[in-house]
Tab-separated table of C-alpha atoms in Angstrom:
chain	number	residue	atom	x	y	z
A	1158	UNK	CA	62.730	47.652	96.647
A	1159	UNK	CA	64.554	49.083	93.655
A	1160	UNK	CA	62.608	49.040	90.411
A	1161	UNK	CA	65.487	49.979	88.141
A	1162	UNK	CA	64.419	53.581	87.519
A	1163	UNK	CA	63.033	54.893	90.785
A	1164	UNK	CA	63.069	53.753	94.393
A	1165	UNK	CA	59.713	53.744	96.169
A	1166	UNK	CA	60.378	53.799	99.919
A	1167	UNK	CA	58.368	51.639	102.261
A	1168	UNK	CA	55.679	53.171	104.442
A	1169	UNK	CA	57.432	55.097	107.209
A	1170	UNK	CA	56.242	56.326	110.584
A	1171	UNK	CA	59.013	58.910	110.887
A	1172	UNK	CA	57.332	61.814	109.023
A	1173	UNK	CA	54.272	61.674	111.293
A	1174	UNK	CA	56.301	61.256	114.473
A	1175	UNK	CA	58.676	64.022	113.400
A	1176	UNK	CA	55.768	66.398	112.778
A	1177	UNK	CA	54.259	65.615	116.183
A	1178	UNK	CA	57.594	66.127	117.948
A	1179	UNK	CA	58.161	69.400	116.107
A	1180	UNK	CA	54.657	70.533	117.036
A	1181	UNK	CA	55.287	69.783	120.718
A	1182	UNK	CA	58.570	71.693	120.573
A	1183	UNK	CA	56.937	74.766	119.017
A	1184	UNK	CA	54.056	74.691	121.505
A	1185	UNK	CA	56.605	74.594	124.322
A	1186	UNK	CA	58.517	77.475	122.756
A	1187	UNK	CA	55.311	79.511	122.526
A	1188	UNK	CA	54.466	78.740	126.150
A	1189	UNK	CA	57.958	79.769	127.232
A	1190	UNK	CA	57.726	83.074	125.383
A	1191	UNK	CA	54.206	83.945	126.553
A	1192	UNK	CA	53.949	82.381	130.008
A	1193	UNK	CA	57.564	81.553	130.852
A	1194	UNK	CA	56.806	77.964	131.846
A	1195	UNK	CA	57.102	75.928	128.650
A	1196	UNK	CA	60.751	74.928	128.906
A	1197	UNK	CA	60.023	71.306	129.829
A	1198	UNK	CA	57.530	70.874	126.972
A	1199	UNK	CA	59.934	72.479	124.508
A	1200	UNK	CA	62.799	70.260	125.725
A	1201	UNK	CA	60.696	67.113	125.351
A	1202	UNK	CA	59.762	68.163	121.814
A	1203	UNK	CA	63.404	68.850	120.957
A	1204	UNK	CA	64.440	65.432	122.288
A	1205	UNK	CA	61.678	63.880	120.175
A	1206	UNK	CA	62.833	65.721	117.040
A	1207	UNK	CA	66.461	64.655	117.540
A	1208	UNK	CA	65.421	61.053	118.208
A	1209	UNK	CA	63.279	60.883	115.070
A	1210	UNK	CA	66.081	62.400	112.988
A	1211	UNK	CA	68.623	59.885	114.306
A	1212	UNK	CA	66.366	56.882	113.686
A	1213	UNK	CA	65.234	58.160	110.291
A	1214	UNK	CA	68.824	58.726	109.157
A	1215	UNK	CA	69.693	55.258	110.462
A	1216	UNK	CA	67.037	53.729	108.212
A	1217	UNK	CA	68.326	55.682	105.201
A	1218	UNK	CA	71.880	54.483	105.890
A	1219	UNK	CA	70.681	50.885	106.184
A	1220	UNK	CA	68.746	51.127	102.914
A	1221	UNK	CA	71.798	52.570	101.190
A	1222	UNK	CA	74.046	49.835	102.563
A	1223	UNK	CA	71.591	47.210	101.301
A	1224	UNK	CA	71.951	48.540	97.748
A	1225	UNK	CA	68.345	49.663	97.448
A	1226	UNK	CA	69.134	53.043	95.911
A	1227	UNK	CA	69.795	53.646	92.231
A	1228	UNK	CA	70.945	56.582	90.109
A	1229	UNK	CA	67.554	58.280	90.319
A	1230	UNK	CA	67.648	58.235	94.114
A	1231	UNK	CA	71.168	59.638	94.023
A	1232	UNK	CA	69.916	62.554	91.919
A	1233	UNK	CA	67.010	63.049	94.336
A	1234	UNK	CA	69.376	63.206	97.298
A	1235	UNK	CA	71.598	65.721	95.523
A	1236	UNK	CA	68.683	67.916	94.539
A	1237	UNK	CA	67.291	67.758	98.066
A	1238	UNK	CA	70.625	68.765	99.597
A	1239	UNK	CA	71.037	71.575	97.077
A	1240	UNK	CA	67.598	72.999	97.937
A	1241	UNK	CA	68.316	72.627	101.645
A	1242	UNK	CA	71.516	74.680	101.330
A	1243	UNK	CA	69.597	77.224	99.236
A	1244	UNK	CA	67.085	77.571	102.074
A	1245	UNK	CA	69.999	78.136	104.454
A	1246	UNK	CA	71.345	80.826	102.127
A	1247	UNK	CA	67.969	82.581	102.272
A	1248	UNK	CA	67.918	82.213	106.059
A	1249	UNK	CA	71.196	84.071	106.479
A	1250	UNK	CA	70.314	86.488	103.671
A	1251	UNK	CA	67.391	87.706	105.792
A	1252	UNK	CA	69.719	88.656	108.659
A	1253	UNK	CA	72.325	90.157	106.353
A	1254	UNK	CA	69.492	92.094	104.708
A	1255	UNK	CA	68.372	93.437	108.093
A	1256	UNK	CA	71.920	94.570	108.844
A	1257	UNK	CA	72.197	96.212	105.409
A	1258	UNK	CA	68.838	97.989	105.800
A	1259	UNK	CA	69.744	99.359	109.213
A	1260	UNK	CA	73.135	100.688	108.194
A	1261	UNK	CA	72.298	101.980	104.702
A	1262	UNK	CA	68.740	103.282	105.164
A	1263	UNK	CA	67.664	103.516	108.812
A	1264	UNK	CA	70.711	105.376	110.130
A	1265	UNK	CA	70.595	108.164	107.495
A	1266	UNK	CA	66.848	108.566	108.104
A	1267	UNK	CA	67.394	108.919	111.840
A	1268	UNK	CA	70.047	111.521	111.121
A	1269	UNK	CA	67.524	113.584	109.213
A	1270	UNK	CA	68.038	112.434	105.626
A	1271	UNK	CA	64.657	112.273	103.890
A	1272	UNK	CA	62.843	113.489	107.001
A	1273	UNK	CA	64.433	116.751	108.060
A	1274	UNK	CA	63.777	117.681	111.648
A	1275	UNK	CA	62.280	114.393	112.829
A	1276	UNK	CA	65.462	112.989	114.356
A	1277	UNK	CA	66.219	116.351	115.976
A	1278	UNK	CA	62.870	116.248	117.777
A	1279	UNK	CA	63.669	112.799	119.189
A	1280	UNK	CA	67.376	113.195	119.973
A	1281	UNK	CA	68.765	116.698	119.434
A	1282	UNK	CA	72.382	115.507	119.692
A	1283	UNK	CA	71.948	112.350	117.637
A	1284	UNK	CA	74.792	111.454	115.263
A	1285	UNK	CA	74.401	108.622	112.764
A	1286	UNK	CA	77.518	106.619	113.567
A	1287	UNK	CA	77.600	102.845	113.559
A	1288	UNK	CA	77.123	101.070	115.915
A	1289	UNK	CA	75.630	103.919	118.012
A	1290	UNK	CA	78.065	103.371	120.869
A	1291	UNK	CA	77.196	106.649	122.607
A	1292	UNK	CA	73.434	107.176	122.450
A	1293	UNK	CA	72.345	110.628	123.625
A	1294	UNK	CA	69.627	109.103	125.821
A	1295	UNK	CA	71.286	107.408	128.864
A	1296	UNK	CA	68.275	105.104	129.207
A	1297	UNK	CA	69.251	103.449	125.920
A	1298	UNK	CA	71.871	100.779	126.468
A	1299	UNK	CA	74.580	100.424	123.883
A	1300	UNK	CA	77.912	98.699	123.432
A	1301	UNK	CA	80.949	100.435	124.884
A	1302	UNK	CA	83.153	99.257	122.013
A	1303	UNK	CA	82.986	97.070	118.931
A	1304	UNK	CA	84.834	93.776	118.612
A	1305	UNK	CA	88.342	94.038	117.211
A	1306	UNK	CA	88.187	92.010	113.960
A	1307	UNK	CA	91.941	91.401	113.916
A	1308	UNK	CA	92.046	89.337	117.086
A	1309	UNK	CA	89.767	86.359	117.815
A	1310	UNK	CA	87.497	86.888	114.753
A	1311	UNK	CA	90.524	86.741	112.431
A	1312	UNK	CA	91.812	83.607	114.195
A	1313	UNK	CA	88.434	81.929	113.769
A	1314	UNK	CA	88.362	82.934	110.109
A	1315	UNK	CA	91.730	81.307	109.504
A	1316	UNK	CA	90.569	78.209	111.396
A	1317	UNK	CA	87.463	77.774	109.258
A	1318	UNK	CA	89.350	78.362	106.020
A	1319	UNK	CA	91.910	75.757	107.116
A	1320	UNK	CA	89.084	73.345	107.985
A	1321	UNK	CA	87.703	73.624	104.456
A	1322	UNK	CA	91.143	72.758	103.102
A	1323	UNK	CA	91.554	69.732	105.380
A	1324	UNK	CA	88.044	68.518	104.546
A	1325	UNK	CA	88.733	68.840	100.814
A	1326	UNK	CA	91.895	66.757	101.228
A	1327	UNK	CA	89.896	64.161	103.180
A	1328	UNK	CA	87.317	64.051	100.389
A	1329	UNK	CA	89.987	63.595	97.752
A	1330	UNK	CA	91.496	60.783	99.815
A	1331	UNK	CA	88.141	59.009	99.931
A	1332	UNK	CA	87.677	59.356	96.175
A	1333	UNK	CA	91.129	57.839	95.635
A	1334	UNK	CA	90.389	54.958	97.987
A	1335	UNK	CA	92.878	56.151	100.608
A	1336	UNK	CA	90.715	55.674	103.686
A	1337	UNK	CA	93.563	56.350	106.131
A	1338	UNK	CA	94.210	59.780	104.615
A	1339	UNK	CA	90.488	60.515	104.592
A	1340	UNK	CA	90.185	59.544	108.246
A	1341	UNK	CA	93.223	61.517	109.385
A	1342	UNK	CA	92.312	64.717	107.564
A	1343	UNK	CA	88.719	64.397	108.758
A	1344	UNK	CA	90.011	64.233	112.338
A	1345	UNK	CA	91.929	67.455	111.655
A	1346	UNK	CA	88.712	69.071	110.374
A	1347	UNK	CA	86.808	67.996	113.478
A	1348	UNK	CA	89.501	69.407	115.762
A	1349	UNK	CA	89.444	72.727	113.918
A	1350	UNK	CA	85.664	72.829	114.247
A	1351	UNK	CA	85.867	72.195	117.995
A	1352	UNK	CA	88.506	74.910	118.389
A	1353	UNK	CA	86.306	77.363	116.464
A	1354	UNK	CA	83.390	76.772	118.840
A	1355	UNK	CA	85.620	77.175	121.903
A	1356	UNK	CA	87.103	80.438	120.614
A	1357	UNK	CA	83.648	81.773	119.820
A	1358	UNK	CA	82.637	81.022	123.407
A	1359	UNK	CA	85.637	83.016	124.634
A	1360	UNK	CA	84.703	85.815	122.235
A	1361	UNK	CA	81.148	85.926	123.589
A	1362	UNK	CA	82.488	86.168	127.124
A	1363	UNK	CA	84.666	89.104	126.107
A	1364	UNK	CA	81.807	90.727	124.196
A	1365	UNK	CA	79.545	90.710	127.244
A	1366	UNK	CA	82.054	91.477	130.000
A	1367	UNK	CA	84.525	93.809	128.283
A	1368	UNK	CA	82.656	95.415	125.391
A	1369	UNK	CA	79.117	95.636	126.770
A	1370	UNK	CA	77.699	93.819	123.738
A	1371	UNK	CA	74.504	91.977	124.679
A	1372	UNK	CA	71.205	91.218	122.981
A	1373	UNK	CA	69.824	94.288	124.764
A	1374	UNK	CA	72.678	96.552	123.601
A	1375	UNK	CA	70.768	98.142	120.770
A	1376	UNK	CA	70.518	96.947	117.211
A	1377	UNK	CA	74.253	96.262	117.012
A	1378	UNK	CA	74.113	93.744	119.839
A	1379	UNK	CA	70.990	92.113	118.434
A	1380	UNK	CA	72.358	91.678	114.911
A	1381	UNK	CA	75.788	90.623	116.225
A	1382	UNK	CA	74.434	87.770	118.323
A	1383	UNK	CA	71.745	86.732	115.854
A	1384	UNK	CA	74.210	86.373	112.983
A	1385	UNK	CA	77.181	84.932	114.867
A	1386	UNK	CA	74.992	82.830	117.164
A	1387	UNK	CA	73.082	81.126	114.372
A	1388	UNK	CA	76.335	80.583	112.529
A	1389	UNK	CA	77.855	79.009	115.635
A	1390	UNK	CA	74.862	76.684	115.840
A	1391	UNK	CA	75.468	75.671	112.236
A	1392	UNK	CA	79.123	74.958	113.035
A	1393	UNK	CA	78.045	72.680	115.900
A	1394	UNK	CA	75.612	70.898	113.574
A	1395	UNK	CA	78.342	70.590	110.941
A	1396	UNK	CA	80.816	69.115	113.441
A	1397	UNK	CA	78.145	66.614	114.520
A	1398	UNK	CA	77.513	65.582	110.910
A	1399	UNK	CA	81.227	65.182	110.220
A	1400	UNK	CA	81.599	63.118	113.407
A	1401	UNK	CA	78.891	60.773	112.094
A	1402	UNK	CA	80.757	60.578	108.783
A	1403	UNK	CA	83.932	59.640	110.673
A	1404	UNK	CA	82.112	56.781	112.427
A	1405	UNK	CA	80.750	55.560	109.095
A	1406	UNK	CA	84.203	55.646	107.514
A	1407	UNK	CA	85.552	53.673	110.463
A	1408	UNK	CA	82.883	51.055	109.781
A	1409	UNK	CA	83.883	50.743	106.146
A	1410	UNK	CA	81.051	52.730	104.618
A	1411	UNK	CA	81.434	54.683	101.374
A	1412	UNK	CA	83.466	53.957	98.287
A	1413	UNK	CA	85.430	55.986	95.803
A	1414	UNK	CA	82.336	56.663	93.670
A	1415	UNK	CA	79.572	55.953	96.192
A	1416	UNK	CA	79.788	58.417	99.054
A	1417	UNK	CA	77.168	61.111	98.662
A	1418	UNK	CA	76.520	61.128	102.419
A	1419	UNK	CA	80.086	62.272	102.946
A	1420	UNK	CA	79.955	64.643	99.977
A	1421	UNK	CA	76.763	66.269	101.288
A	1422	UNK	CA	78.467	66.908	104.625
A	1423	UNK	CA	81.292	68.596	102.700
A	1424	UNK	CA	78.791	70.817	100.890
A	1425	UNK	CA	77.297	71.856	104.205
A	1426	UNK	CA	80.654	72.575	105.829
A	1427	UNK	CA	81.893	74.670	102.908
A	1428	UNK	CA	78.632	76.638	103.013
A	1429	UNK	CA	79.165	77.342	106.727
A	1430	UNK	CA	82.695	78.544	105.951
A	1431	UNK	CA	81.521	80.917	103.215
A	1432	UNK	CA	78.864	82.380	105.515
A	1433	UNK	CA	81.513	83.063	108.146
A	1434	UNK	CA	83.674	84.967	105.669
A	1435	UNK	CA	80.643	87.156	104.958
A	1436	UNK	CA	80.117	87.625	108.686
A	1437	UNK	CA	83.746	88.521	109.239
A	1438	UNK	CA	83.626	91.178	106.544
A	1439	UNK	CA	80.233	92.782	107.203
A	1440	UNK	CA	79.819	92.302	110.972
A	1441	UNK	CA	83.388	92.726	112.189
A	1442	UNK	CA	85.406	94.642	109.571
A	1443	UNK	CA	83.068	97.106	107.835
Protein backbone atom coordinates (compact mmCIF):
# COMPACT_ATOMS: atom_id res chain seq x y z
CA UNK A 1 0.00 0.00 0.00
CA UNK A 2 1.11 3.56 -0.64
CA UNK A 3 2.81 5.26 2.28
CA UNK A 4 2.83 8.75 0.83
CA UNK A 5 6.54 8.86 -0.04
CA UNK A 6 7.47 5.42 -1.31
CA UNK A 7 5.57 2.34 -2.42
CA UNK A 8 6.69 -0.95 -0.90
CA UNK A 9 5.47 -3.76 -3.16
CA UNK A 10 3.99 -6.90 -1.70
CA UNK A 11 6.00 -10.11 -1.65
CA UNK A 12 6.10 -11.43 -5.21
CA UNK A 13 6.84 -14.86 -6.62
CA UNK A 14 7.65 -13.53 -10.08
CA UNK A 15 11.37 -12.73 -9.57
CA UNK A 16 12.11 -16.29 -8.41
CA UNK A 17 10.00 -17.91 -11.11
CA UNK A 18 11.49 -15.62 -13.75
CA UNK A 19 15.02 -16.54 -12.68
CA UNK A 20 14.21 -20.26 -12.80
CA UNK A 21 12.63 -19.95 -16.25
CA UNK A 22 15.59 -17.95 -17.53
CA UNK A 23 17.96 -20.56 -16.10
CA UNK A 24 16.10 -23.36 -17.88
CA UNK A 25 16.21 -21.41 -21.14
CA UNK A 26 19.97 -20.83 -20.89
CA UNK A 27 20.62 -24.47 -20.00
CA UNK A 28 18.63 -25.50 -23.07
CA UNK A 29 20.57 -23.03 -25.21
CA UNK A 30 23.85 -24.46 -23.93
CA UNK A 31 22.68 -28.01 -24.63
CA UNK A 32 21.63 -27.02 -28.14
CA UNK A 33 25.00 -25.44 -28.87
CA UNK A 34 27.10 -28.26 -27.41
CA UNK A 35 25.02 -31.39 -28.02
CA UNK A 36 22.41 -30.21 -30.52
CA UNK A 37 19.47 -31.60 -28.54
CA UNK A 38 18.43 -28.83 -26.16
CA UNK A 39 15.80 -27.15 -28.32
CA UNK A 40 12.85 -28.47 -26.31
CA UNK A 41 14.38 -27.40 -22.99
CA UNK A 42 15.23 -23.97 -24.37
CA UNK A 43 11.70 -23.57 -25.78
CA UNK A 44 10.12 -24.50 -22.45
CA UNK A 45 12.35 -21.97 -20.68
CA UNK A 46 11.43 -19.27 -23.21
CA UNK A 47 7.72 -19.99 -22.74
CA UNK A 48 8.24 -19.75 -18.98
CA UNK A 49 10.05 -16.40 -19.30
CA UNK A 50 7.32 -14.94 -21.52
CA UNK A 51 4.59 -16.21 -19.18
CA UNK A 52 6.25 -14.71 -16.11
CA UNK A 53 6.75 -11.39 -17.90
CA UNK A 54 3.09 -11.25 -18.97
CA UNK A 55 1.77 -12.06 -15.50
CA UNK A 56 4.24 -9.74 -13.78
CA UNK A 57 3.32 -6.85 -16.07
CA UNK A 58 -0.35 -7.63 -15.45
CA UNK A 59 0.18 -7.21 -11.71
CA UNK A 60 1.99 -3.90 -12.24
CA UNK A 61 -0.87 -2.64 -14.43
CA UNK A 62 -3.42 -3.68 -11.81
CA UNK A 63 -1.48 -1.94 -9.03
CA UNK A 64 -1.25 1.21 -11.14
CA UNK A 65 -4.97 1.13 -11.91
CA UNK A 66 -5.72 0.78 -8.19
CA UNK A 67 -3.86 4.03 -7.48
CA UNK A 68 -1.14 2.40 -5.40
CA UNK A 69 1.74 4.27 -7.03
CA UNK A 70 2.87 7.75 -6.08
CA UNK A 71 5.35 10.29 -7.45
CA UNK A 72 8.33 8.37 -6.07
CA UNK A 73 7.28 5.21 -7.90
CA UNK A 74 6.84 7.23 -11.08
CA UNK A 75 10.43 8.46 -10.76
CA UNK A 76 11.60 4.89 -10.12
CA UNK A 77 9.86 3.66 -13.26
CA UNK A 78 11.40 6.45 -15.33
CA UNK A 79 14.87 5.82 -13.98
CA UNK A 80 14.50 2.09 -14.58
CA UNK A 81 13.39 2.62 -18.18
CA UNK A 82 16.22 5.09 -18.78
CA UNK A 83 18.82 2.59 -17.52
CA UNK A 84 17.22 -0.18 -19.58
CA UNK A 85 17.54 1.88 -22.77
CA UNK A 86 21.12 2.74 -21.79
CA UNK A 87 21.87 -0.99 -21.54
CA UNK A 88 20.38 -1.42 -25.02
CA UNK A 89 22.61 1.38 -26.30
CA UNK A 90 25.64 -0.47 -24.93
CA UNK A 91 24.40 -3.71 -26.48
CA UNK A 92 24.32 -2.24 -29.97
CA UNK A 93 27.49 -0.23 -29.31
CA UNK A 94 29.36 -3.53 -28.90
CA UNK A 95 28.34 -4.67 -32.40
CA UNK A 96 28.97 -1.27 -33.94
CA UNK A 97 32.35 -1.31 -32.21
CA UNK A 98 33.16 -4.71 -33.73
CA UNK A 99 32.26 -3.40 -37.18
CA UNK A 100 34.39 -0.28 -36.63
CA UNK A 101 37.37 -2.33 -35.40
CA UNK A 102 37.23 -4.67 -38.37
CA UNK A 103 37.03 -1.94 -40.99
CA UNK A 104 39.40 0.61 -39.44
CA UNK A 105 42.05 -1.62 -37.85
CA UNK A 106 41.83 -5.26 -38.93
CA UNK A 107 41.64 -4.67 -42.69
CA UNK A 108 44.72 -2.39 -42.85
CA UNK A 109 46.66 -4.89 -40.71
CA UNK A 110 45.76 -7.74 -43.05
CA UNK A 111 46.89 -5.60 -45.96
CA UNK A 112 50.31 -5.25 -44.38
CA UNK A 113 50.00 -1.99 -42.44
CA UNK A 114 51.89 -2.34 -39.16
CA UNK A 115 52.99 -5.88 -40.00
CA UNK A 116 54.73 -5.79 -43.35
CA UNK A 117 54.91 -9.13 -45.07
CA UNK A 118 52.53 -11.07 -42.83
CA UNK A 119 49.46 -10.72 -45.04
CA UNK A 120 51.54 -11.54 -48.12
CA UNK A 121 52.57 -14.85 -46.56
CA UNK A 122 48.92 -15.77 -45.95
CA UNK A 123 47.31 -14.43 -49.14
CA UNK A 124 49.76 -13.09 -51.73
CA UNK A 125 46.99 -11.43 -53.76
CA UNK A 126 45.05 -10.06 -50.81
CA UNK A 127 43.55 -6.57 -51.21
CA UNK A 128 41.98 -4.79 -48.25
CA UNK A 129 38.62 -3.89 -49.76
CA UNK A 130 35.39 -4.00 -47.80
CA UNK A 131 33.51 -6.32 -47.63
CA UNK A 132 36.09 -8.77 -49.09
CA UNK A 133 33.76 -9.91 -51.85
CA UNK A 134 36.50 -11.70 -53.80
CA UNK A 135 38.75 -13.55 -51.36
CA UNK A 136 41.88 -14.98 -52.99
CA UNK A 137 41.31 -18.35 -51.30
CA UNK A 138 38.33 -20.11 -53.00
CA UNK A 139 37.71 -22.10 -49.82
CA UNK A 140 36.68 -18.87 -48.07
CA UNK A 141 33.06 -18.05 -48.75
CA UNK A 142 32.14 -14.44 -49.25
CA UNK A 143 29.23 -12.35 -50.47
CA UNK A 144 28.90 -11.89 -54.21
CA UNK A 145 27.60 -8.34 -53.78
CA UNK A 146 26.61 -5.92 -51.05
CA UNK A 147 23.04 -4.80 -50.44
CA UNK A 148 21.97 -1.73 -52.39
CA UNK A 149 21.15 0.84 -49.67
CA UNK A 150 18.89 2.86 -51.97
CA UNK A 151 16.29 0.15 -52.44
CA UNK A 152 14.65 -1.81 -49.59
CA UNK A 153 16.95 -0.41 -46.83
CA UNK A 154 15.99 3.16 -47.79
CA UNK A 155 12.29 2.22 -47.86
CA UNK A 156 12.56 0.71 -44.39
CA UNK A 157 14.38 3.80 -43.15
CA UNK A 158 11.57 6.04 -44.37
CA UNK A 159 9.02 3.69 -42.79
CA UNK A 160 10.65 3.82 -39.37
CA UNK A 161 11.08 7.59 -39.49
CA UNK A 162 7.40 7.92 -40.42
CA UNK A 163 6.47 5.57 -37.55
CA UNK A 164 8.25 7.83 -35.07
CA UNK A 165 6.24 10.77 -36.39
CA UNK A 166 2.91 8.94 -36.14
CA UNK A 167 3.75 7.72 -32.63
CA UNK A 168 4.64 11.25 -31.53
CA UNK A 169 1.29 12.50 -32.84
CA UNK A 170 -0.46 9.67 -30.97
CA UNK A 171 1.37 10.65 -27.79
CA UNK A 172 0.40 14.29 -28.18
CA UNK A 173 -3.21 13.23 -28.72
CA UNK A 174 -3.17 11.26 -25.47
CA UNK A 175 -1.70 14.20 -23.56
CA UNK A 176 -4.47 16.44 -24.92
CA UNK A 177 -7.15 13.93 -23.98
CA UNK A 178 -7.98 13.10 -27.60
CA UNK A 179 -8.15 9.32 -27.27
CA UNK A 180 -9.54 8.81 -30.79
CA UNK A 181 -6.55 10.58 -32.35
CA UNK A 182 -4.18 8.64 -30.11
CA UNK A 183 -5.78 5.35 -31.11
CA UNK A 184 -5.83 6.10 -34.83
CA UNK A 185 -2.24 7.28 -35.04
CA UNK A 186 -1.12 4.35 -32.90
CA UNK A 187 -2.78 2.00 -35.41
CA UNK A 188 -0.78 3.74 -38.15
CA UNK A 189 2.42 3.18 -36.14
CA UNK A 190 1.62 -0.51 -35.69
CA UNK A 191 0.97 -0.94 -39.42
CA UNK A 192 4.27 0.73 -40.27
CA UNK A 193 6.05 -1.56 -37.82
CA UNK A 194 4.46 -4.65 -39.39
CA UNK A 195 5.42 -3.46 -42.88
CA UNK A 196 9.02 -2.90 -41.73
CA UNK A 197 9.28 -6.49 -40.49
CA UNK A 198 7.80 -7.87 -43.71
CA UNK A 199 10.19 -5.85 -45.89
CA UNK A 200 13.14 -6.96 -43.79
CA UNK A 201 12.07 -10.57 -44.37
CA UNK A 202 12.04 -9.92 -48.12
CA UNK A 203 15.45 -8.27 -47.82
CA UNK A 204 16.87 -11.31 -46.02
CA UNK A 205 15.55 -13.57 -48.75
CA UNK A 206 17.27 -11.42 -51.37
CA UNK A 207 20.47 -11.26 -49.32
CA UNK A 208 20.74 -15.04 -49.16
CA UNK A 209 19.51 -16.00 -52.63
CA UNK A 210 20.76 -13.13 -54.80
CA UNK A 211 23.73 -11.62 -52.98
CA UNK A 212 25.23 -14.66 -51.26
CA UNK A 213 25.13 -12.93 -47.86
CA UNK A 214 24.83 -15.51 -45.08
CA UNK A 215 26.17 -15.87 -41.55
CA UNK A 216 28.96 -17.98 -43.06
CA UNK A 217 29.83 -15.38 -45.72
CA UNK A 218 32.79 -13.94 -43.89
CA UNK A 219 32.80 -11.12 -41.40
CA UNK A 220 30.52 -8.99 -43.57
CA UNK A 221 27.74 -11.56 -43.46
CA UNK A 222 28.18 -12.11 -39.74
CA UNK A 223 28.07 -8.42 -38.81
CA UNK A 224 25.23 -7.74 -41.28
CA UNK A 225 22.92 -10.36 -39.80
CA UNK A 226 23.93 -9.75 -36.19
CA UNK A 227 23.20 -6.03 -36.38
CA UNK A 228 20.11 -6.10 -38.59
CA UNK A 229 18.77 -9.29 -37.01
CA UNK A 230 18.94 -8.03 -33.45
CA UNK A 231 17.42 -4.76 -34.58
CA UNK A 232 14.59 -6.64 -36.27
CA UNK A 233 13.98 -8.51 -33.03
CA UNK A 234 13.75 -5.18 -31.22
CA UNK A 235 11.23 -3.94 -33.78
CA UNK A 236 9.08 -7.03 -33.16
CA UNK A 237 9.31 -6.44 -29.41
CA UNK A 238 8.43 -2.77 -29.92
CA UNK A 239 5.39 -3.63 -32.06
CA UNK A 240 4.25 -6.07 -29.36
CA UNK A 241 4.60 -3.40 -26.66
CA UNK A 242 2.69 -0.85 -28.74
CA UNK A 243 -0.04 -3.43 -29.40
CA UNK A 244 -0.42 -3.87 -25.63
CA UNK A 245 -0.62 -0.09 -25.28
CA UNK A 246 -3.38 -0.03 -27.90
CA UNK A 247 -5.39 -2.60 -25.93
CA UNK A 248 -4.94 -0.57 -22.75
CA UNK A 249 -6.09 2.61 -24.48
CA UNK A 250 -9.14 0.76 -25.77
CA UNK A 251 -9.92 -0.20 -22.18
CA UNK A 252 -9.73 3.39 -21.00
CA UNK A 253 -6.34 3.26 -19.35
CA UNK A 254 -4.04 6.28 -19.13
CA UNK A 255 -4.82 9.94 -18.72
CA UNK A 256 -3.40 13.18 -20.01
CA UNK A 257 -0.83 13.36 -17.19
CA UNK A 258 -0.78 9.72 -16.05
CA UNK A 259 0.48 7.52 -18.86
CA UNK A 260 4.09 6.57 -18.27
CA UNK A 261 3.45 3.05 -19.59
CA UNK A 262 2.61 4.56 -22.96
CA UNK A 263 5.43 7.10 -22.73
CA UNK A 264 7.97 4.36 -21.97
CA UNK A 265 6.86 2.47 -25.08
CA UNK A 266 7.45 5.68 -27.06
CA UNK A 267 10.97 5.97 -25.63
CA UNK A 268 11.70 2.42 -26.69
CA UNK A 269 10.32 2.87 -30.20
CA UNK A 270 12.25 6.08 -30.81
CA UNK A 271 15.42 4.34 -29.61
CA UNK A 272 14.83 1.52 -32.11
CA UNK A 273 14.38 4.11 -34.87
CA UNK A 274 17.63 5.89 -34.02
CA UNK A 275 19.53 2.59 -34.01
CA UNK A 276 18.20 1.81 -37.48
CA UNK A 277 19.42 5.14 -38.84
CA UNK A 278 22.88 4.22 -37.54
CA UNK A 279 22.58 0.81 -39.18
CA UNK A 280 21.49 2.31 -42.47
CA UNK A 281 24.47 4.64 -42.53
CA UNK A 282 27.26 2.34 -41.30
CA UNK A 283 26.09 -1.08 -42.53
CA UNK A 284 24.46 -0.19 -45.84
CA UNK A 285 25.80 3.18 -47.05
CA UNK A 286 29.42 3.50 -45.90
